[in-house]
PDB file of C-alpha atoms in Angstrom:
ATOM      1  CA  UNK A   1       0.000   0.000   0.000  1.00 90.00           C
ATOM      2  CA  UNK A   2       1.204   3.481  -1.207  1.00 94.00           C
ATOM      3  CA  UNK A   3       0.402   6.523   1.774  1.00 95.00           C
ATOM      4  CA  UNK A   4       1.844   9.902   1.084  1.00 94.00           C
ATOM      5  CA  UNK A   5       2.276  12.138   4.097  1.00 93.00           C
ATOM      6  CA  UNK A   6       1.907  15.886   3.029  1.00 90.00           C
ATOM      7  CA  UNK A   7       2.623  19.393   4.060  1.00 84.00           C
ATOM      8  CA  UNK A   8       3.347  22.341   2.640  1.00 81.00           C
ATOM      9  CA  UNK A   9       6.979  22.520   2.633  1.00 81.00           C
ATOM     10  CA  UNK A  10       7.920  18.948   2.344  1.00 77.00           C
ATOM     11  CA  UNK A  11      10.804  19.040   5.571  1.00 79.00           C
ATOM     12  CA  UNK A  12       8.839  19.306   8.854  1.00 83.00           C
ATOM     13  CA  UNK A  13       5.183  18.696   9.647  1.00 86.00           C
ATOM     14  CA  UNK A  14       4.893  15.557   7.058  1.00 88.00           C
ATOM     15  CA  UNK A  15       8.343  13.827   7.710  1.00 88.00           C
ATOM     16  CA  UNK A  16       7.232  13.917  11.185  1.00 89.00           C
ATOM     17  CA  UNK A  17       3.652  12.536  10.523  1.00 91.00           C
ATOM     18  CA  UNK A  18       5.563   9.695   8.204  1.00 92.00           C
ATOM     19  CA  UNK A  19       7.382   8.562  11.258  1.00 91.00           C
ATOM     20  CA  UNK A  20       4.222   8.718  13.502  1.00 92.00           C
ATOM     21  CA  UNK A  21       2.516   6.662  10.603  1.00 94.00           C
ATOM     22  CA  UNK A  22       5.147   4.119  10.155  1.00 94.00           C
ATOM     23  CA  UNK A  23       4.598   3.354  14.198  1.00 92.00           C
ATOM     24  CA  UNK A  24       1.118   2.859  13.634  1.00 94.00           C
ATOM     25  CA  UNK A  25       1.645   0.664  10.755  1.00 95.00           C
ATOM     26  CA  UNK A  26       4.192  -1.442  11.965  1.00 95.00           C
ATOM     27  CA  UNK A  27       1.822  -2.442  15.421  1.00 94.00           C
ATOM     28  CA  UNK A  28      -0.910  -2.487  13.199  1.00 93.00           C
ATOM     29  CA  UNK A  29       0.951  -4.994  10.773  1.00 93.00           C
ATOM     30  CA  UNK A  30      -0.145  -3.115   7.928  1.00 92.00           C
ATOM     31  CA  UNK A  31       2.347  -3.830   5.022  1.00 92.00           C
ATOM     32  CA  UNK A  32       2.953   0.146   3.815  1.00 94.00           C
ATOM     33  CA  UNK A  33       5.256   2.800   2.041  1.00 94.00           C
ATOM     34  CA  UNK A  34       4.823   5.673   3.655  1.00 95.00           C
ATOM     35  CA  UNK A  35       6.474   9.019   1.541  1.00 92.00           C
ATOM     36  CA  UNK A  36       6.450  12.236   3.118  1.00 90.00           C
ATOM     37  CA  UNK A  37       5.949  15.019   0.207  1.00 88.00           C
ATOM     38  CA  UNK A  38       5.203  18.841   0.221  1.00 87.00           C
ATOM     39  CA  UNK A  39       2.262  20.005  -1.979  1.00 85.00           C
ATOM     40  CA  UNK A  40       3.693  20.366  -5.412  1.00 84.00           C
ATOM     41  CA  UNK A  41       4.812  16.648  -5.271  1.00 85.00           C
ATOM     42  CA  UNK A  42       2.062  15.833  -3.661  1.00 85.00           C
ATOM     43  CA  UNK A  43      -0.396  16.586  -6.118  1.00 85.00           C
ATOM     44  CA  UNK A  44       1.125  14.148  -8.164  1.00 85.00           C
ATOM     45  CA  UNK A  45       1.645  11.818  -5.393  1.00 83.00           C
ATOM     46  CA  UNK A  46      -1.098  11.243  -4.864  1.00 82.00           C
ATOM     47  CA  UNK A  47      -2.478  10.207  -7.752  1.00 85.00           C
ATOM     48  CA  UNK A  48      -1.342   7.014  -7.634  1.00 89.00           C
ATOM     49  CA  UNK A  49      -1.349   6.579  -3.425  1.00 93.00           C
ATOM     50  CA  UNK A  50      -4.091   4.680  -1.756  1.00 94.00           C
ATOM     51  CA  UNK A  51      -4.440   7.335   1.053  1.00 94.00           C
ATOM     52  CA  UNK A  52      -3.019  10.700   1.942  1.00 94.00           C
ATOM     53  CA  UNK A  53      -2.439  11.614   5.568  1.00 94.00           C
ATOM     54  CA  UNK A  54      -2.329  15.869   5.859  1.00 92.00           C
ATOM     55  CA  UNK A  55      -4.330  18.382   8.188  1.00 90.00           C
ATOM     56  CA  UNK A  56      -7.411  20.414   7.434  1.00 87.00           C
ATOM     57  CA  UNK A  57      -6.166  23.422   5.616  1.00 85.00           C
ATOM     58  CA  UNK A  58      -3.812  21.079   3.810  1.00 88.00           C
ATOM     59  CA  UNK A  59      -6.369  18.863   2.438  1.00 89.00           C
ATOM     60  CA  UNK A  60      -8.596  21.953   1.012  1.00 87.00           C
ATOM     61  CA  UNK A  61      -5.456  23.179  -0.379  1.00 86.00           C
ATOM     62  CA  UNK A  62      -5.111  19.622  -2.435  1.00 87.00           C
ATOM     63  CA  UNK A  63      -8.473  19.493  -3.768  1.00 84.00           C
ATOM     64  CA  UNK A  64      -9.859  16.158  -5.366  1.00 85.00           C
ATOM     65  CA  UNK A  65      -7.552  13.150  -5.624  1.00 88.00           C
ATOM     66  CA  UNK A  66      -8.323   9.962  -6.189  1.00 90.00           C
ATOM     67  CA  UNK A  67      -6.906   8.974  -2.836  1.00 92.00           C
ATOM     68  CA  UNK A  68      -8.717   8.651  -0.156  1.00 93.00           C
ATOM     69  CA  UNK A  69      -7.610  11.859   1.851  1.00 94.00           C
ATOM     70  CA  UNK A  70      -7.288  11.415   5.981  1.00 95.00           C
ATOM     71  CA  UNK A  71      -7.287  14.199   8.317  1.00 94.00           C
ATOM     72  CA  UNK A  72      -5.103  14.955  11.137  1.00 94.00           C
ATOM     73  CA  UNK A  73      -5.412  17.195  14.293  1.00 93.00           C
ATOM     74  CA  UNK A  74      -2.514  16.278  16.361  1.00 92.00           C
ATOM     75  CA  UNK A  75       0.579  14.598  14.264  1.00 90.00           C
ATOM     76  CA  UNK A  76       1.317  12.983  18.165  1.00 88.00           C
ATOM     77  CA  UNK A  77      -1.290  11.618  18.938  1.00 90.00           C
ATOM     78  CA  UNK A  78      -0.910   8.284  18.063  1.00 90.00           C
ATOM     79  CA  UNK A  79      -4.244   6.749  18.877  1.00 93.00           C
ATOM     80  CA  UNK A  80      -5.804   9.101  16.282  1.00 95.00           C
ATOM     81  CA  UNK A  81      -3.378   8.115  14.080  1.00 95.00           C
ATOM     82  CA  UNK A  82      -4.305   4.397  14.388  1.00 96.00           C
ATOM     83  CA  UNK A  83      -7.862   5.212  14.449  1.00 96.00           C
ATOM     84  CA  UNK A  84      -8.260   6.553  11.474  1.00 96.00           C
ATOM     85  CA  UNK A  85      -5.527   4.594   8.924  1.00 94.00           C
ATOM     86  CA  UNK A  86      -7.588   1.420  10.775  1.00 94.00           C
ATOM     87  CA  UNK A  87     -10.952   3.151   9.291  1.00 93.00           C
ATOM     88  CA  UNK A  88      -9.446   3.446   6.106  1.00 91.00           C
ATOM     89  CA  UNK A  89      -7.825   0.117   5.217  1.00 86.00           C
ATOM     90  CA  UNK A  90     -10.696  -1.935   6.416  1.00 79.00           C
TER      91      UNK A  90
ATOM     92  CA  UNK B   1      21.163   6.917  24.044  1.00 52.00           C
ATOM     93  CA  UNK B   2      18.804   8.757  21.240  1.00 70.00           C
ATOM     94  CA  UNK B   3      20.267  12.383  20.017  1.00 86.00           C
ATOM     95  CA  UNK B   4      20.090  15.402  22.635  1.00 92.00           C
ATOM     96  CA  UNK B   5      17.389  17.518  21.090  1.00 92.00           C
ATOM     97  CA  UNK B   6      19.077  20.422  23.188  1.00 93.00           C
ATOM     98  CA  UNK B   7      22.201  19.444  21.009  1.00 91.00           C
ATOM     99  CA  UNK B   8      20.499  20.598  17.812  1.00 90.00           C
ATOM    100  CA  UNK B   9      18.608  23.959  18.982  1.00 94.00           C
ATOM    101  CA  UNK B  10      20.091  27.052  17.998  1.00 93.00           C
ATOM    102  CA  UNK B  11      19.062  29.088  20.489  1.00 96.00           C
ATOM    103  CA  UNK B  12      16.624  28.591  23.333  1.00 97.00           C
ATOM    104  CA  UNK B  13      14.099  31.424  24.579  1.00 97.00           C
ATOM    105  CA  UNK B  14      11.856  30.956  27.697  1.00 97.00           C
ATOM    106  CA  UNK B  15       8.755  32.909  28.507  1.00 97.00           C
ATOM    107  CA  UNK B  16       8.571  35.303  25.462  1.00 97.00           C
ATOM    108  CA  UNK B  17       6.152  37.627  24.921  1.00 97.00           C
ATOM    109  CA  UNK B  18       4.400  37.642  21.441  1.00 97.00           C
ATOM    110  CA  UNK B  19       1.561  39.516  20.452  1.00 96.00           C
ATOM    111  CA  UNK B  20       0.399  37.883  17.504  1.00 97.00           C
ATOM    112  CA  UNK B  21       1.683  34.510  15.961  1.00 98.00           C
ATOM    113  CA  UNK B  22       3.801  36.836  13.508  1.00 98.00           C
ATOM    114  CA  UNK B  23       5.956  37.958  16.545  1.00 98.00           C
ATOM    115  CA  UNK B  24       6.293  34.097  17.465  1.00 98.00           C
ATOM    116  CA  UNK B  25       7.356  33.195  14.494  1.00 98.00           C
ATOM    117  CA  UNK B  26       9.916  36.123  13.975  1.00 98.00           C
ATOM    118  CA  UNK B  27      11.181  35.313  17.737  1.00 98.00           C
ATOM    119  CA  UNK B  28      11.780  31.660  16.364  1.00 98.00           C
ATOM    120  CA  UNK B  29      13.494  33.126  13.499  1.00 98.00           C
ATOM    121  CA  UNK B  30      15.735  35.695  15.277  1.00 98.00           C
ATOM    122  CA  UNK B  31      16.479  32.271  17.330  1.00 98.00           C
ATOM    123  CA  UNK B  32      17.654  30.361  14.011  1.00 97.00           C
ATOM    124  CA  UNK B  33      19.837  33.680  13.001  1.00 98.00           C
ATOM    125  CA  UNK B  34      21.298  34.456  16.170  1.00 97.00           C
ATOM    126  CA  UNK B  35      22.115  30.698  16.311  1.00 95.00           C
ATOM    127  CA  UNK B  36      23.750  30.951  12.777  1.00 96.00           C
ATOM    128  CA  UNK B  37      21.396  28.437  11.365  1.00 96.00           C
ATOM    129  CA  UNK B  38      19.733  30.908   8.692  1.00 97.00           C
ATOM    130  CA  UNK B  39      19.743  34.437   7.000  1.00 97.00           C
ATOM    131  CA  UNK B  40      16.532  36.963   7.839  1.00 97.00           C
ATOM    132  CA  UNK B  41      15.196  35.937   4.995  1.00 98.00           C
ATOM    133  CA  UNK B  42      14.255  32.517   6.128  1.00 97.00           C
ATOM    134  CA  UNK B  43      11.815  34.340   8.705  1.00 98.00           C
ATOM    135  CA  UNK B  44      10.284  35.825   5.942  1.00 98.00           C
ATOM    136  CA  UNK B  45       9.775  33.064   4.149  1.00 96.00           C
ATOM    137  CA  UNK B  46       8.060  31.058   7.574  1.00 96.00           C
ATOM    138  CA  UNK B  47       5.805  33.900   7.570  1.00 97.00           C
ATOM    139  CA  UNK B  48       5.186  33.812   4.305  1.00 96.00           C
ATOM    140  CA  UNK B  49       4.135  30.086   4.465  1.00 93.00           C
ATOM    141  CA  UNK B  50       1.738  30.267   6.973  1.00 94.00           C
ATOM    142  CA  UNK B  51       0.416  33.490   4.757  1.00 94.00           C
ATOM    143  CA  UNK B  52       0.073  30.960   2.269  1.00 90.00           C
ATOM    144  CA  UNK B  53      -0.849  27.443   2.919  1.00 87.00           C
ATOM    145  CA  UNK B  54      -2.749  28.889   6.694  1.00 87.00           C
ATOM    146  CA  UNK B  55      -2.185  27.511  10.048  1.00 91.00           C
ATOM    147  CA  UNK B  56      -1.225  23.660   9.835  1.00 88.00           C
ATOM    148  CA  UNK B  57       1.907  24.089  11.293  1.00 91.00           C
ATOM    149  CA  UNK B  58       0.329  24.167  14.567  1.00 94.00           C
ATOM    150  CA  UNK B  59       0.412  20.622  14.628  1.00 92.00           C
ATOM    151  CA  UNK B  60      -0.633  19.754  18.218  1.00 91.00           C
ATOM    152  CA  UNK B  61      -2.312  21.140  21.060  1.00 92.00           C
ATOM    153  CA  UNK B  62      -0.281  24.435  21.588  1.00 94.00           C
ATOM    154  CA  UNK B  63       2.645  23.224  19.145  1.00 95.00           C
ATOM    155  CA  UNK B  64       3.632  25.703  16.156  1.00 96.00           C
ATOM    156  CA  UNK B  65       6.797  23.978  14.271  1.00 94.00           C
ATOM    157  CA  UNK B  66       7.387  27.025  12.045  1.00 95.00           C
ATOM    158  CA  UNK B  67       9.389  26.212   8.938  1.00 94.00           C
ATOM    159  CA  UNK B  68       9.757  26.824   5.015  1.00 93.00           C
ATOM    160  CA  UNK B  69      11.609  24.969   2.526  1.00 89.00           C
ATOM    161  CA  UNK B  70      15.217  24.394   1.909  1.00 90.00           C
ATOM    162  CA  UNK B  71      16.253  27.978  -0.122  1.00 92.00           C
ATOM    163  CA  UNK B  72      19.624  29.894   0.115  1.00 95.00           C
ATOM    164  CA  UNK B  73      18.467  31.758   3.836  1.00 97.00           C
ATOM    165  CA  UNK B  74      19.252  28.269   4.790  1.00 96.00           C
ATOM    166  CA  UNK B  75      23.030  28.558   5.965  1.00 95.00           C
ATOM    167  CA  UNK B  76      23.346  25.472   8.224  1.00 93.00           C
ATOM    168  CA  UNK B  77      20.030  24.650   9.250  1.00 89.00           C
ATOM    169  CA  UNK B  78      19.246  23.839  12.873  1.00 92.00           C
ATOM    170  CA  UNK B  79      16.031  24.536  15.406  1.00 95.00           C
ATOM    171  CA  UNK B  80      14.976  27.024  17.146  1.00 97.00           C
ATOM    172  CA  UNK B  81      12.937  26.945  21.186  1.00 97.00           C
ATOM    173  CA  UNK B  82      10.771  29.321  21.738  1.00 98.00           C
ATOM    174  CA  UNK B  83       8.039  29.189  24.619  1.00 97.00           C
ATOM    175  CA  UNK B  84       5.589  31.902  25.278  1.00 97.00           C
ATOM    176  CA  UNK B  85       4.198  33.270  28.481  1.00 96.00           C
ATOM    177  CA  UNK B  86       0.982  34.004  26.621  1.00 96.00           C
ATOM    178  CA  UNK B  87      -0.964  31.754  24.258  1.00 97.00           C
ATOM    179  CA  UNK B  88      -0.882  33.507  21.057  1.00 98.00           C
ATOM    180  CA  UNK B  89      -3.930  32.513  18.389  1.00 97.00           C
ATOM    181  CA  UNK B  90      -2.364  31.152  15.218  1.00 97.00           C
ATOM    182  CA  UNK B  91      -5.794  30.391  13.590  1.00 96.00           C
ATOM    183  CA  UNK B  92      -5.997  26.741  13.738  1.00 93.00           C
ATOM    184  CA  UNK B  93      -9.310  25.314  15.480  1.00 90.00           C
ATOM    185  CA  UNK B  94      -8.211  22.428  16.493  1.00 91.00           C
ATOM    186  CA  UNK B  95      -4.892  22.943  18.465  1.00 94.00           C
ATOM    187  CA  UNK B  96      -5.308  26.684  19.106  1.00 96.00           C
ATOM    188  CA  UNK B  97      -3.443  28.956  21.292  1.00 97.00           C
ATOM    189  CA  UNK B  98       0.123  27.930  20.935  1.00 97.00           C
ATOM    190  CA  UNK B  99       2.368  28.592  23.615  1.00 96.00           C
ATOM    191  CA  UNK B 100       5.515  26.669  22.136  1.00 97.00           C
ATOM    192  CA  UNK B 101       7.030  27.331  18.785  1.00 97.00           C
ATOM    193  CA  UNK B 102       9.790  25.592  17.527  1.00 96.00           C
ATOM    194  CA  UNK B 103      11.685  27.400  14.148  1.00 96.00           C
ATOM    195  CA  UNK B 104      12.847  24.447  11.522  1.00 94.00           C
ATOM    196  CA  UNK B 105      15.354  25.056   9.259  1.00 94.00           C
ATOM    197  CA  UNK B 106      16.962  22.242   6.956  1.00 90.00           C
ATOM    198  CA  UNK B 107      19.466  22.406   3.916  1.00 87.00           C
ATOM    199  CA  UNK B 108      17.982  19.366   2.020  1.00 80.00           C
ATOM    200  CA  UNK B 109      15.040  16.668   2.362  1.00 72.00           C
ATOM    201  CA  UNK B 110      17.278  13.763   4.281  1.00 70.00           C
ATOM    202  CA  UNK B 111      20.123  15.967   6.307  1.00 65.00           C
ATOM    203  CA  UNK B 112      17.926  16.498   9.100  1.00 77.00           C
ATOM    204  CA  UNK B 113      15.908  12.770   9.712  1.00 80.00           C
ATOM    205  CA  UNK B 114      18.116  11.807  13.231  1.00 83.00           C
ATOM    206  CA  UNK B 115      16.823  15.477  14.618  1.00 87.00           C
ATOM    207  CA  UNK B 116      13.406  15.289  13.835  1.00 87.00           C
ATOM    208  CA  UNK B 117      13.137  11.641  15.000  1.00 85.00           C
ATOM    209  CA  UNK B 118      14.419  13.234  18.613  1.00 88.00           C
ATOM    210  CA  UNK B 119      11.846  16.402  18.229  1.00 90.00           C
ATOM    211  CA  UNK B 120       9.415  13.442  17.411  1.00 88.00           C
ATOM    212  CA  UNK B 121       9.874  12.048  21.065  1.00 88.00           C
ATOM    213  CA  UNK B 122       9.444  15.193  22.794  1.00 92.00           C
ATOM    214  CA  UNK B 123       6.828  16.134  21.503  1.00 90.00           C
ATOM    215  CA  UNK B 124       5.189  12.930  22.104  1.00 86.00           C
ATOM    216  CA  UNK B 125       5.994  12.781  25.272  1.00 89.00           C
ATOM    217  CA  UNK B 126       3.609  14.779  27.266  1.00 87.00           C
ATOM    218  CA  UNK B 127       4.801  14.762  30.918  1.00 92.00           C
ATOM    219  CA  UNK B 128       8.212  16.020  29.691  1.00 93.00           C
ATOM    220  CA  UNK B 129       6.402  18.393  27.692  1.00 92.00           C
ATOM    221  CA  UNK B 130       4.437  20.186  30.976  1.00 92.00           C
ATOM    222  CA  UNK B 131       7.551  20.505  32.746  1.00 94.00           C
ATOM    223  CA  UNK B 132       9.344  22.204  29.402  1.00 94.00           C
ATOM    224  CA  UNK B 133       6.232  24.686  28.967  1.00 90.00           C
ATOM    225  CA  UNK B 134       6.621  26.053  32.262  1.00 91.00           C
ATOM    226  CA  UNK B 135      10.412  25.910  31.994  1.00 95.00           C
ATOM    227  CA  UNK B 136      11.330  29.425  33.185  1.00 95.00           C
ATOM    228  CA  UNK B 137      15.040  28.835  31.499  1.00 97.00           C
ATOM    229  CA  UNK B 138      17.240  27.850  28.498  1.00 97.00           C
ATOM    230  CA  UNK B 139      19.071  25.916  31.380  1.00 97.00           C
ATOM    231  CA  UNK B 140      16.083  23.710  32.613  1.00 97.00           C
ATOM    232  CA  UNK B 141      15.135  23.379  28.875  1.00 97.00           C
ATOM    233  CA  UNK B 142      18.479  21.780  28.293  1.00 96.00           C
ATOM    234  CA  UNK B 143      17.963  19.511  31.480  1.00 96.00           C
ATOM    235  CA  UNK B 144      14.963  18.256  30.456  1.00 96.00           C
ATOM    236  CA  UNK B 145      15.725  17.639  27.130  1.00 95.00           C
ATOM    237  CA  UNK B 146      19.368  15.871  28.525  1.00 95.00           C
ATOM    238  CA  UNK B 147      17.228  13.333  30.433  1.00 93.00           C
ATOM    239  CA  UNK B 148      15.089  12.545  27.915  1.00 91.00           C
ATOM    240  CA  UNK B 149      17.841  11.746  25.557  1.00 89.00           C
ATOM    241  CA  UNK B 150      19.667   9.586  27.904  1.00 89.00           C
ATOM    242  CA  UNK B 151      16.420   7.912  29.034  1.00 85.00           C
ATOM    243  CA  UNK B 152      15.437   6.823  25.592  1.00 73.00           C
TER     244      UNK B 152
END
């Protein structure tokens, strides 16, 4: 499974959601690549990703994308996290 | 033993006062310059990203990791601790006021994994994070930070 992690710059608030994703992947035992990006790439990311993991402004900013797009309010809080990447692979 | 986040700050400021989230961010950005990490211009350019893509660098409960993109304002690169005595508003509903703001500079993509994997674990951490919000200076920062680092 392809996940791109997005912000706007590419360097800080997505590499640090891709590491909190990888932890909830790896107890989850969810096979995944997880590819932190900033919006250009992102764009065309995630056209061929299964999901993207951003926050709320982020995700208006991206528009439609064939990837299913998941929300995030706090990048540390892990049981978010797993709550909804669980929602979205079942 | 993980890396000392304290290692990588540039500077460390306790207790600032900011009146809007602009002032934060341009105290996180005097922190990278004063610290050599960056040029002015990078503190422009912070501002100038929030300006643009809005407020999701507040990216926990009263967390702001202010940043822009690798450019030539990036001279080393480094971090920058800034707490505030006052919640400032940066906008963001869902983890509005911030009272922490940490600058982020980097020279490429990859240079700076090993220090965000030990902001990462602060951050995470929230007991260590009560005592470093009411930290009252760059000392106990540094002493918190130390244990954590040789705890993990």
């Amino acid at each position: 499974m392809k996940i791109v992690a997005v912000c706007g710059m590419g360097i800080g608030t997505s590499v640090l959601l891709k590491m909190n994703a990888e932890k909830v992947l790896a107890k989850l035992g969810i096979d995944a690549d997880v590819e932190a990006a900033d919006m250009g790439v992102a764009r065309g990311a995630a056209q061929t990703a299964e999901i993207v993991l951003t926050s709320e402004e982020l995700a208006e900013e991206l528009g439609d994308v064939p990837a299913q797009v998941i929300v995030i309010k706090n990048f540390f809080d892990l049981e978010e996290i797993t709550e909804k990447l669980t929602a979205a692979v079942e | 033993m993980a890396l000392n986040l304290a290692e990588a700050l540039a500077s460390i400021e306790t207790q600032a006062e900011a009146a809007d989230w602009r002032t934060a961010i341009r105290l996180a950005g005097a922190g990278l310059v004063a610290g050599g990490a960056t040029t002015d211009a990078y503190t422009d350019e912070m501002i100038a990203a929030v300006e643009k893509h809005g407020p999701y660098m507040v990216i926990a409960p009263g967390i702001a990791l202010a940043h822009s993109r690798p450019s030539p304002a990036v001279l080393t690169g480094g971090l920058s601790w800034v707490s505030l005595a006052t919640p400032v508003e940066f906008g963001n509903a869902a983890n509005d006021p911030v009272t922490l703001v940490i600058g982020l500079a980097a020279k490429d993509h990859a240079a700076h994994l090993a220090v965000m994997q030990a902001l990462a674990g602060v951050l995470s951490n929230s007991v260590a994070m009560k005592r470093l919000a009411v930290a009252g200076t760059a000392d106990e920062v540094r002493a918190v930070l130390g244990e954590l680092a040789a705890a993990a």
